[in-house]
């Protein structure tokens, strides 16, 4: 697996890219005539692996794609989905854009903050959830909308929040694949 | 009754959009037909005659755009499907991707054949986690069946198709920012010209088309340009999927002829205003377009009619607001969004969006000053027509329109030093 890390990186801890097989990396690189295009897909993979983009991961990506580290860092900070710090095991994305705001998104956010005991942007002390305000999720037909991983919930009212949080907690404990809730997650 | 085109299969009981189901309902016949009956040039001509215009926002004629790609040059050419769908109020591409992915793939095959491209990408917004998986599965199923890859259906046409995920940035829906992003960079829009048709992805000739635009192509191939052009108006042809959201009884997507009257869309299809309230305002094409009011209800939704009414058809996202809505609060939410999403390259946009948001928030919170209204108009004026991409205009025009139709509401906030709706919701 040493070949995962470019020799010029020396003997740095190879963890982040280690989790991906060489085959995965080659397969992603093969989609593009220029290596740099593989940056976002590889960043997604690193983040899925570690929960966020670690400094090591970014350094190794830079080496792997022959990019100056600054170019990796500027991409990592440009896109909202990349996390540079550890967060909750599940991010709860609550849309606060117009269609959702018209139907009470702010009340939904307030209730969620109450139930989880943290503000938007923060992570619960047990490390399970981070609340994140997000822009339009393209789920405006079900406003106010919430997305967790691949699942959409909506229309969500403040009264649904305890049940939603229970469902998410159960998903995390069972930690099996997909969800089923009376709130009806939709993909 | 109008016969649905793009969402017809959504109504087939149990239809999940698998390859088998798509084929069983006539899918992939258009690519077979085109490979037999068309040359790239005749396919471009067919799409041009259909009058199809882009559904991503700008409404540019699709066949004309394809025709700009240099012919005969041996440079590689690219087709990029824009699946970034991030314009607030817009939620039709996600449904097209989730519920009928092969319809999109067939559109991509046809467009690629027409422009002579061998490698195509679907740029899908990063948040569409399930959508990306569905597309990847669809691509691999189609490849296993010889519909993607080398010598498709025994012809000499070959295409590789890859799904590329964005990572959360509205600006990456703008086509040149999208190309930068696909190249592994920050999504900073490029100065045009050159246009993507001559210098796009990796500086090679590139066509960027919206998901819904491409989904129309198989139907045009099967049923003809004249059939397509017979729907709608002479300048805005075909059908469109409108996403209706906000204070309506039945929010959702509705496919209608592109020139459906706004009244019909809101009051018949979407069930009218909830709780028997009165309609106050409608944003007819995503949050970037100017607002319209009750007196515009008989406007049709095609490109020209909405432009005549002083707004734009944009992305087909129709946001409906009832009489309980505070327009200053709407301005605050909308300007917050553009401020957050401005890429910061142009001073007018970077500073203008910040000032708009700050000023609107101040007014909404009851801290506004009389001079703020002129200040807002002044900022808007400075933001328009002077920037690398249209985001700056898209941030300014809606605010101008709120002031145009609801100025008294803004003044009331300032005089009463509070939001008269009491709902800083
Ligand atoms: C700020 C901004 C955001 C945009 N977002 C999208 C988008 O999310 N999806 C889309 O298809 N087009 C979007 N567009 C329009 C694209 O730049 C481009 O016109 C479109 O993808 C072309 O495809 P079409 O001709 O099929 O509509 C956006 C434009 C701007 C200026
Ligand atoms: S107008 Fe705004 S978003 Fe567009 S390039 Fe300039 S700063 Fe970036
Ligand atoms: S505005 Fe919330 S999902 Fe579109």
XYZ file of C-alpha atoms and ligand atoms in Angstrom:
655
model
C 0.000 0.000 0.000
C 2.986 2.268 0.204
C 2.482 3.174 -3.422
C -0.576 5.124 -2.368
C 1.648 7.858 -1.105
C 3.974 9.613 -3.468
C 7.583 9.055 -2.577
C 8.233 12.774 -2.211
C 5.925 12.742 0.783
C 8.497 10.735 2.638
C 7.352 8.440 5.352
C 4.407 10.468 6.543
C 1.578 8.565 8.162
C -0.334 7.229 5.174
C -3.706 6.803 6.864
C -6.235 8.913 4.959
C -5.612 7.621 1.489
C -4.803 4.233 2.895
C -8.457 3.480 3.341
C -8.947 3.704 -0.398
C -7.586 1.013 -2.545
C -5.193 1.920 -5.293
C -7.831 0.578 -7.635
C -10.381 3.155 -6.460
C -7.922 5.964 -6.933
C -6.874 4.770 -10.373
C -10.482 4.332 -11.348
C -11.281 7.925 -10.382
C -8.184 9.284 -12.120
C -9.081 7.409 -15.290
C -12.281 9.431 -15.711
C -10.430 12.639 -16.469
C -7.774 13.720 -18.942
C -6.300 15.952 -16.234
C -5.465 14.618 -12.792
C -6.596 17.707 -10.974
C -10.228 16.913 -11.776
C -9.990 14.001 -9.364
C -9.570 16.416 -6.459
C -13.234 16.829 -5.478
C -14.100 13.123 -5.796
C -11.055 12.169 -3.722
C -11.847 14.818 -1.128
C -15.347 13.409 -0.795
C -13.892 9.963 -0.224
C -11.395 11.213 2.365
C -14.170 13.025 4.187
C -16.436 9.994 4.163
C -13.613 7.989 5.641
C -12.486 10.280 8.446
C -15.616 12.390 8.969
C -13.750 15.490 7.882
C -10.788 16.533 5.763
C -7.760 16.024 7.926
C -4.573 17.957 7.328
C -2.848 14.718 6.459
C -5.486 13.896 3.889
C -5.074 17.260 2.209
C -1.301 16.996 2.187
C -1.466 13.576 0.629
C -4.031 14.610 -1.937
C -1.764 17.448 -2.978
C 1.155 15.097 -3.393
C -0.889 12.486 -5.127
C -2.265 14.965 -7.680
C 0.939 16.988 -8.021
C -0.708 20.129 -6.706
C 0.720 22.769 -4.407
C -0.914 22.220 -0.989
C -2.408 25.718 -1.123
C -4.532 24.715 -4.113
C -6.002 21.860 -2.155
C -6.628 24.079 0.862
C -8.363 26.765 -1.174
C -10.686 24.201 -2.723
C -11.404 22.685 0.686
C -12.436 26.065 2.063
C -14.434 27.158 -0.991
C -17.072 24.428 -0.857
C -19.627 24.323 1.967
C -19.737 20.559 2.187
C -16.116 20.066 3.133
C -15.455 20.035 6.853
C -12.077 21.031 8.188
C -12.873 20.043 11.767
C -14.491 16.960 13.215
C -18.254 17.308 13.678
C -21.185 15.140 14.677
C -21.609 11.665 13.260
C -24.661 12.967 11.461
C -25.075 16.465 10.085
C -28.672 17.632 10.175
C -29.106 20.047 7.295
C -31.991 22.449 7.791
C -32.860 24.647 4.859
C -33.382 28.287 5.784
C -33.934 29.590 2.276
C -37.074 31.277 1.000
C -39.654 28.533 0.389
C -38.750 26.923 3.696
C -38.607 30.254 5.544
C -42.125 31.093 4.314
C -43.403 27.940 5.985
C -41.623 28.209 9.296
C -38.028 27.057 8.874
C -36.851 29.364 11.660
C -39.279 27.797 14.141
C -38.072 24.374 13.046
C -34.460 25.389 13.625
C -35.291 26.857 17.038
C -37.053 23.671 18.104
C -34.186 21.533 16.868
C -31.739 23.665 18.831
C -33.919 23.254 21.919
C -34.238 19.501 21.582
C -30.549 18.932 20.919
C -29.385 21.601 23.352
C -26.959 23.212 20.905
C -27.142 26.047 18.394
C -26.976 25.737 14.640
C -23.362 25.223 13.665
C -22.620 23.303 16.862
C -22.234 19.626 17.704
C -24.002 17.835 20.541
C -21.688 16.912 23.446
C -22.225 13.191 22.729
C -20.742 13.787 19.289
C -23.794 12.449 17.471
C -25.297 15.469 15.724
C -24.291 18.755 14.166
C -27.029 21.187 13.176
C -26.273 22.994 9.958
C -28.252 25.786 8.346
C -28.144 25.253 4.606
C -29.396 26.933 1.456
C -32.124 25.552 -0.804
C -31.936 21.751 -0.921
C -34.119 21.501 -4.038
C -36.818 20.029 -1.843
C -38.986 23.157 -1.709
C -42.093 21.124 -2.512
C -41.728 19.648 0.957
C -40.783 22.828 2.781
C -39.697 23.224 5.504
C -37.172 20.608 4.478
C -34.431 18.779 6.336
C -31.814 16.495 4.827
C -29.680 13.981 6.700
C -27.255 12.065 4.497
C -29.264 10.824 1.533
C -32.625 11.183 3.297
C -35.079 14.061 2.972
C -37.705 14.935 5.564
C -40.536 17.358 5.038
C -42.718 19.198 5.499
C -41.280 19.294 9.012
C -43.080 21.150 11.768
C -41.604 22.008 15.174
C -43.832 19.251 16.592
C -42.061 16.634 14.496
C -38.616 17.357 15.842
C -38.538 15.047 18.865
C -39.663 12.162 16.712
C -37.152 13.014 14.013
C -34.298 13.165 16.494
C -35.436 9.816 17.992
C -35.439 8.274 14.549
C -31.963 9.571 13.797
C -30.695 8.328 17.158
C -32.087 4.875 16.476
C -30.513 4.842 13.038
C -27.203 5.646 14.617
C -27.439 2.941 17.243
C -28.644 0.288 14.876
C -26.234 1.788 12.388
C -27.598 -0.270 9.570
C -28.140 1.106 6.098
C -31.252 3.062 5.440
C -33.995 4.558 7.479
C -37.644 4.034 8.057
C -39.640 6.527 10.000
C -43.220 7.539 10.251
C -41.905 10.929 9.167
C -41.131 9.155 5.982
C -37.639 9.736 4.785
C -37.549 10.161 1.076
C -34.694 9.831 -1.297
C -56.055 17.041 -21.195
C -52.452 17.868 -21.802
C -50.375 14.736 -22.312
C -47.248 14.838 -20.166
C -43.902 14.319 -21.842
C -41.040 14.453 -19.362
C -42.946 13.177 -16.351
C -45.275 10.767 -18.126
C -43.455 7.727 -16.753
C -43.755 9.089 -13.222
C -47.422 8.130 -13.453
C -46.839 4.521 -14.495
C -47.760 2.485 -11.398
C -44.692 1.067 -9.692
C -42.273 2.818 -12.066
C -38.886 3.207 -10.386
C -36.800 4.195 -13.352
C -34.752 1.027 -13.793
C -33.225 0.230 -17.167
C -35.716 -2.584 -17.757
C -38.690 -0.373 -16.936
C -37.374 2.458 -19.068
C -36.881 0.159 -22.052
C -40.269 -1.462 -21.543
C -41.876 1.972 -21.858
C -40.157 2.900 -25.094
C -36.815 3.987 -23.665
C -33.575 4.000 -25.678
C -35.512 3.872 -28.934
C -34.562 7.458 -29.707
C -30.836 6.779 -29.651
C -31.352 3.689 -31.829
C -33.410 5.778 -34.236
C -30.915 8.657 -34.306
C -27.973 6.337 -34.944
C -29.841 4.909 -37.947
C -31.522 7.976 -39.369
C -29.465 10.995 -38.370
C -26.096 12.524 -38.959
C -24.828 14.812 -36.201
C -25.713 17.773 -38.418
C -29.264 16.619 -39.076
C -29.823 15.976 -35.369
C -28.653 19.495 -34.509
C -30.975 20.822 -37.187
C -33.883 18.823 -35.750
C -33.346 20.242 -32.269
C -32.965 23.738 -33.694
C -36.266 23.416 -35.549
C -38.009 22.159 -32.415
C -37.342 25.557 -30.853
C -36.206 23.936 -27.576
C -34.667 26.505 -25.230
C -32.506 25.809 -22.199
C -34.353 25.072 -18.984
C -31.415 25.965 -16.720
C -32.204 29.648 -16.495
C -31.066 31.604 -19.517
C -33.390 30.052 -22.102
C -30.816 29.881 -24.872
C -31.912 27.862 -27.952
C -30.363 24.417 -27.558
C -29.875 23.562 -31.235
C -28.189 26.911 -31.840
C -25.827 26.312 -28.919
C -24.888 22.890 -30.284
C -24.269 24.471 -33.672
C -21.559 26.731 -32.184
C -19.315 23.752 -31.505
C -16.632 23.790 -34.212
C -17.111 20.999 -36.692
C -14.394 18.998 -38.307
C -11.771 19.994 -35.756
C -10.060 17.047 -34.155
C -9.998 18.647 -30.712
C -11.818 16.592 -28.113
C -15.271 17.955 -27.354
C -17.212 17.653 -24.140
C -20.816 17.568 -23.108
C -21.480 18.526 -19.507
C -24.893 18.032 -17.983
C -25.649 20.722 -15.424
C -27.241 18.954 -12.472
C -26.268 21.557 -9.925
C -29.884 22.599 -9.266
C -29.383 25.157 -6.509
C -31.535 28.102 -7.532
C -33.833 28.670 -4.545
C -37.335 27.495 -5.355
C -36.223 25.040 -8.047
C -36.721 21.308 -7.554
C -37.432 19.594 -10.839
C -34.020 18.281 -11.900
C -33.765 16.278 -8.683
C -37.035 14.537 -9.529
C -35.937 13.876 -13.109
C -32.704 12.342 -11.819
C -34.276 10.268 -9.069
C -37.339 9.025 -10.874
C -36.187 8.499 -14.441
C -32.385 8.579 -14.705
C -32.269 6.743 -18.039
C -34.357 9.444 -19.719
C -31.537 11.851 -18.849
C -28.868 9.388 -19.967
C -30.571 8.969 -23.332
C -30.694 12.743 -23.732
C -26.972 12.901 -22.976
C -26.248 10.183 -25.548
C -28.153 12.083 -28.220
C -26.546 15.428 -27.411
C -23.090 13.841 -27.399
C -23.727 12.217 -30.763
C -24.880 15.555 -32.157
C -21.823 17.540 -31.086
C -19.315 14.753 -31.709
C -18.266 14.207 -28.121
C -16.693 11.039 -26.748
C -16.592 11.873 -23.059
C -19.449 13.437 -21.145
C -19.889 14.383 -17.501
C -22.885 14.843 -15.287
C -22.031 17.511 -12.724
C -24.443 16.867 -9.876
C -24.622 19.044 -6.799
C -22.870 17.449 -3.847
C -25.971 17.427 -1.670
C -27.753 15.044 -4.071
C -26.226 12.044 -2.349
C -28.933 9.597 -3.385
C -29.205 11.159 -6.849
C -25.515 10.586 -7.549
C -25.819 6.932 -6.538
C -28.852 6.447 -8.745
C -27.070 7.997 -11.714
C -23.957 5.890 -11.155
C -26.078 2.767 -11.058
C -27.925 3.840 -14.202
C -24.650 4.512 -16.033
C -23.260 1.118 -15.119
C -26.516 -0.654 -16.078
C -26.576 1.152 -19.420
C -22.914 0.337 -20.024
C -23.546 -3.344 -19.301
C -26.207 -3.251 -21.977
C -23.965 -1.660 -24.606
C -25.727 1.692 -24.430
C -22.701 3.519 -23.069
C -19.107 2.772 -23.984
C -17.603 1.650 -27.268
C -19.532 1.262 -30.512
C -22.943 1.910 -29.043
C -25.664 -0.374 -30.435
C -23.235 -1.616 -33.054
C -22.611 1.843 -34.498
C -19.313 3.690 -34.643
C -20.496 6.103 -31.945
C -18.768 5.712 -28.574
C -19.303 7.588 -25.346
C -17.884 7.465 -21.848
C -20.092 9.057 -19.224
C -19.044 9.962 -15.695
C -20.905 11.315 -12.699
C -19.034 14.119 -10.946
C -20.225 15.448 -7.599
C -20.000 19.088 -6.600
C -19.520 19.991 -2.967
C -21.942 22.741 -2.013
C -21.641 26.044 -3.872
C -24.533 27.733 -5.677
C -22.162 29.529 -8.007
C -21.084 26.208 -9.530
C -24.432 26.163 -11.347
C -23.119 29.001 -13.506
C -21.669 27.164 -16.460
C -18.099 28.482 -16.422
C -17.821 28.147 -12.633
C -19.085 24.617 -13.093
C -16.304 23.903 -15.578
C -13.690 25.310 -13.201
C -15.114 23.117 -10.462
C -15.019 20.075 -12.719
C -11.366 20.855 -13.348
C -10.750 20.540 -9.609
C -10.636 24.245 -8.817
C -12.699 26.721 -6.853
C -15.911 27.609 -8.672
C -14.902 31.037 -9.920
C -16.806 32.074 -13.070
C -14.696 32.849 -16.122
C -14.901 36.010 -18.131
C -16.784 35.401 -21.402
C -15.904 35.316 -24.262
C -14.512 32.838 -24.976
C -17.719 30.872 -24.597
C -17.645 27.214 -23.600
C -18.671 26.148 -27.119
C -15.182 27.077 -28.301
C -13.184 26.982 -25.062
C -14.821 25.160 -22.200
C -13.759 22.140 -20.168
C -9.946 21.834 -20.319
C -10.227 24.748 -22.786
C -11.833 22.423 -25.331
C -15.159 22.935 -27.129
C -17.884 22.168 -24.596
C -21.646 22.231 -24.390
C -23.254 22.711 -20.980
C -26.931 21.801 -20.811
C -29.401 21.581 -17.978
C -30.884 18.236 -16.887
C -34.414 19.084 -18.015
C -33.196 20.447 -21.351
C -31.481 17.145 -22.128
C -34.478 15.073 -21.006
C -36.480 16.666 -23.836
C -34.187 15.403 -26.589
C -35.339 11.744 -26.803
C -38.930 12.916 -27.187
C -38.029 15.376 -29.933
C -36.195 12.612 -31.797
C -39.133 10.205 -31.491
C -41.961 12.605 -32.212
C -40.402 15.266 -34.367
C -39.540 18.943 -34.244
C -42.964 20.027 -35.515
C -44.791 18.155 -32.777
C -42.591 19.811 -30.120
C -42.933 23.236 -31.688
C -46.705 22.876 -31.741
C -46.747 23.045 -27.933
C -46.372 26.494 -26.382
C -45.802 29.649 -28.402
C -43.742 30.184 -31.555
C -40.795 31.441 -29.490
C -41.173 29.318 -26.356
C -41.879 25.758 -27.360
C -42.575 22.518 -25.566
C -43.479 21.818 -21.995
C -41.788 22.726 -18.792
C -41.695 21.314 -15.291
C -42.670 24.027 -12.851
C -41.885 23.640 -9.195
C -44.516 25.440 -7.166
C -43.699 26.117 -3.522
C -44.591 28.489 -0.714
C -48.105 29.240 0.459
C -50.035 26.954 -1.867
C -52.237 24.047 -0.900
C -50.427 21.506 -3.067
C -46.778 22.387 -3.486
C -44.966 20.176 -5.969
C -43.802 19.823 -9.549
C -46.249 20.274 -12.389
C -45.457 19.644 -16.022
C -47.455 21.957 -18.263
C -47.172 23.521 -21.682
C -44.565 26.233 -21.269
C -47.144 28.977 -21.824
C -49.509 27.891 -19.076
C -51.139 30.929 -17.429
C -49.746 31.656 -13.974
C -53.274 31.628 -12.569
C -53.919 28.106 -13.818
C -50.602 26.860 -12.466
C -51.145 28.286 -9.002
C -54.899 27.953 -8.577
C -55.668 24.769 -10.500
C -52.541 22.666 -10.388
C -51.143 23.762 -7.036
C -54.593 24.086 -5.455
C -54.580 27.821 -4.757
C -53.540 29.696 -1.639
C -53.614 27.794 1.642
C -56.176 28.554 4.323
C -58.273 30.647 1.983
C -55.844 33.527 2.149
C -55.112 36.046 -0.535
C -52.207 35.909 -2.922
C -49.709 38.702 -2.453
C -46.657 38.003 -4.588
C -45.187 35.423 -6.946
C -41.557 34.846 -7.838
C -42.010 33.032 -11.152
C -38.550 31.653 -12.005
C -36.394 31.044 -8.948
C -35.246 33.578 -6.355
C -33.048 35.417 -8.895
C -35.963 36.929 -10.807
C -38.125 39.988 -10.087
C -41.341 39.456 -8.157
C -44.813 39.789 -9.671
C -48.137 40.482 -7.957
C -51.795 39.556 -8.053
C -52.387 41.750 -11.033
C -49.945 39.687 -13.103
C -51.828 36.437 -12.528
C -53.018 36.196 -16.104
C -49.476 36.332 -17.412
C -48.388 33.192 -19.183
C -45.261 31.399 -18.013
C -43.322 31.398 -21.308
C -40.080 33.344 -21.693
C -41.543 36.293 -23.615
C -44.701 36.765 -21.568
C -42.831 36.844 -18.272
C -40.246 39.235 -19.717
C -43.030 41.536 -20.896
C -44.481 41.472 -17.388
C -41.102 42.629 -16.067
C -39.780 39.348 -14.738
C -38.107 36.225 -16.119
C -38.903 32.555 -16.646
C -35.562 31.560 -15.100
C -35.451 28.042 -13.745
C -39.187 27.372 -13.495
C -39.246 27.618 -9.705
C -42.459 29.394 -8.740
C -42.532 30.727 -5.175
C -45.972 31.828 -4.040
C -46.520 34.189 -1.119
C -49.776 35.037 0.621
C -50.909 38.189 2.374
C -49.159 37.253 5.647
C -45.752 37.559 3.991
C -43.411 40.393 4.929
C -41.576 41.495 1.791
C -38.736 43.043 3.767
C -38.147 39.691 5.425
C -38.231 38.070 1.965
C -35.581 40.560 0.856
C -33.515 39.784 3.914
C -33.580 36.033 3.233
C -32.891 36.411 -0.477
C -30.035 38.876 0.001
C -28.476 36.741 2.728
C -28.342 33.924 0.214
C -26.600 35.905 -2.539
C -24.198 37.394 -0.045
C -23.297 33.899 1.124
C -22.907 32.595 -2.429
C -21.038 35.462 -4.108
C -17.664 34.086 -5.141
C -16.053 37.420 -4.328
C -14.169 38.025 -7.583
C -15.996 41.262 -8.426
C -16.110 44.134 -5.981
C -19.622 45.241 -6.974
C -21.014 41.823 -6.212
C -18.969 41.018 -3.139
C -19.588 44.382 -1.467
C -23.051 44.952 -2.944
C -24.507 41.695 -1.678
C -23.050 42.370 1.779
C -24.546 45.865 1.892
C -27.919 44.728 0.620
C -28.164 42.089 3.283
C -26.974 44.360 6.056
C -29.384 47.120 5.090
C -32.386 44.848 4.656
C -31.742 43.156 7.974
C -31.544 46.525 9.654
C -34.893 47.569 8.196
C -36.540 44.268 9.105
C -35.295 44.588 12.671
C -36.771 48.073 13.008
C -33.465 49.889 12.845
C -33.875 51.257 9.344
C -33.504 54.887 8.299
C -35.419 56.819 5.669
C -32.282 57.123 3.580
C -31.987 53.333 3.446
C -34.492 52.958 0.638
C -32.507 55.138 -1.730
C -29.373 53.461 -0.490
C -30.798 50.069 -1.470
C -31.666 51.280 -4.961
C -28.265 52.848 -5.286
C -26.487 49.640 -4.321
C -28.639 47.654 -6.758
C -27.875 50.075 -9.527
C -24.164 49.675 -8.936
C -24.360 45.914 -9.001
C -25.927 45.480 -12.412
C -24.272 44.752 -15.730
C -20.744 45.232 -14.493
C -19.593 41.851 -13.310
C -17.995 38.640 -14.546
C -21.161 36.601 -14.142
C -24.863 37.374 -13.736
C -25.056 36.526 -10.009
C -24.665 40.167 -9.130
C -27.635 41.155 -11.302
C -29.570 38.212 -9.905
C -29.012 39.566 -6.408
C -29.972 43.126 -7.281
C -33.017 42.774 -9.534
C -35.290 40.995 -7.044
C -34.646 43.633 -4.365
C -35.449 46.434 -6.811
C -38.708 44.692 -7.628
C -39.704 44.297 -3.973
C -39.179 48.025 -3.542
C -41.080 48.777 -6.712
C -44.241 46.948 -5.669
C -44.059 47.072 -1.878
C -42.296 50.321 -1.045
C -44.936 51.305 1.491
C -44.200 48.148 3.419
C -40.522 49.088 3.635
C -41.461 52.590 4.766
C -43.794 51.239 7.398
C -40.940 49.215 8.898
C -38.858 52.370 9.122
C -41.575 54.626 10.524
C -42.889 52.104 13.041
C -39.396 50.911 13.927
C -40.631 47.351 13.794
C -41.850 44.708 11.387
C -45.602 45.263 11.008
C -46.049 41.537 10.497
C -44.444 40.872 13.854
C -43.038 37.727 12.367
C -39.337 37.918 12.323
C -39.838 34.245 11.579
C -25.498 32.134 -10.601
C -26.008 31.156 -11.603
C -26.446 29.899 -11.178
C -26.903 28.969 -12.101
N -27.330 27.752 -11.647
C -27.749 26.822 -12.539
C -28.155 25.529 -12.101
O -28.150 25.222 -10.901
N -28.551 24.625 -13.034
C -28.568 24.933 -14.371
O -28.908 24.086 -15.179
N -28.194 26.145 -14.811
C -27.784 27.089 -13.933
N -27.377 28.315 -14.391
C -27.386 28.547 -15.855
C -26.107 28.018 -16.502
O -25.104 29.013 -16.443
C -26.304 27.661 -17.971
O -26.907 28.730 -18.614
C -27.162 26.440 -18.187
O -26.701 25.348 -17.461
C -27.173 26.102 -19.655
O -28.008 25.010 -19.918
P -29.352 25.170 -20.758
O -29.026 25.964 -21.973
O -29.752 23.777 -21.048
O -30.307 25.883 -19.862
C -26.935 29.282 -13.474
C -26.509 30.539 -13.893
C -26.057 31.470 -12.972
C -25.611 32.796 -13.464
S -20.701 38.524 -10.146
Fe -20.391 37.769 -8.067
S -20.515 35.557 -8.236
Fe -20.246 36.336 -10.340
S -18.043 36.291 -10.660
Fe -18.470 38.310 -9.862
S -18.242 38.103 -7.615
Fe -18.362 36.040 -8.459
S -36.029 26.667 -0.116
Fe -35.780 25.051 1.306
S -35.559 23.350 0.003
Fe -35.752 24.971 -1.415
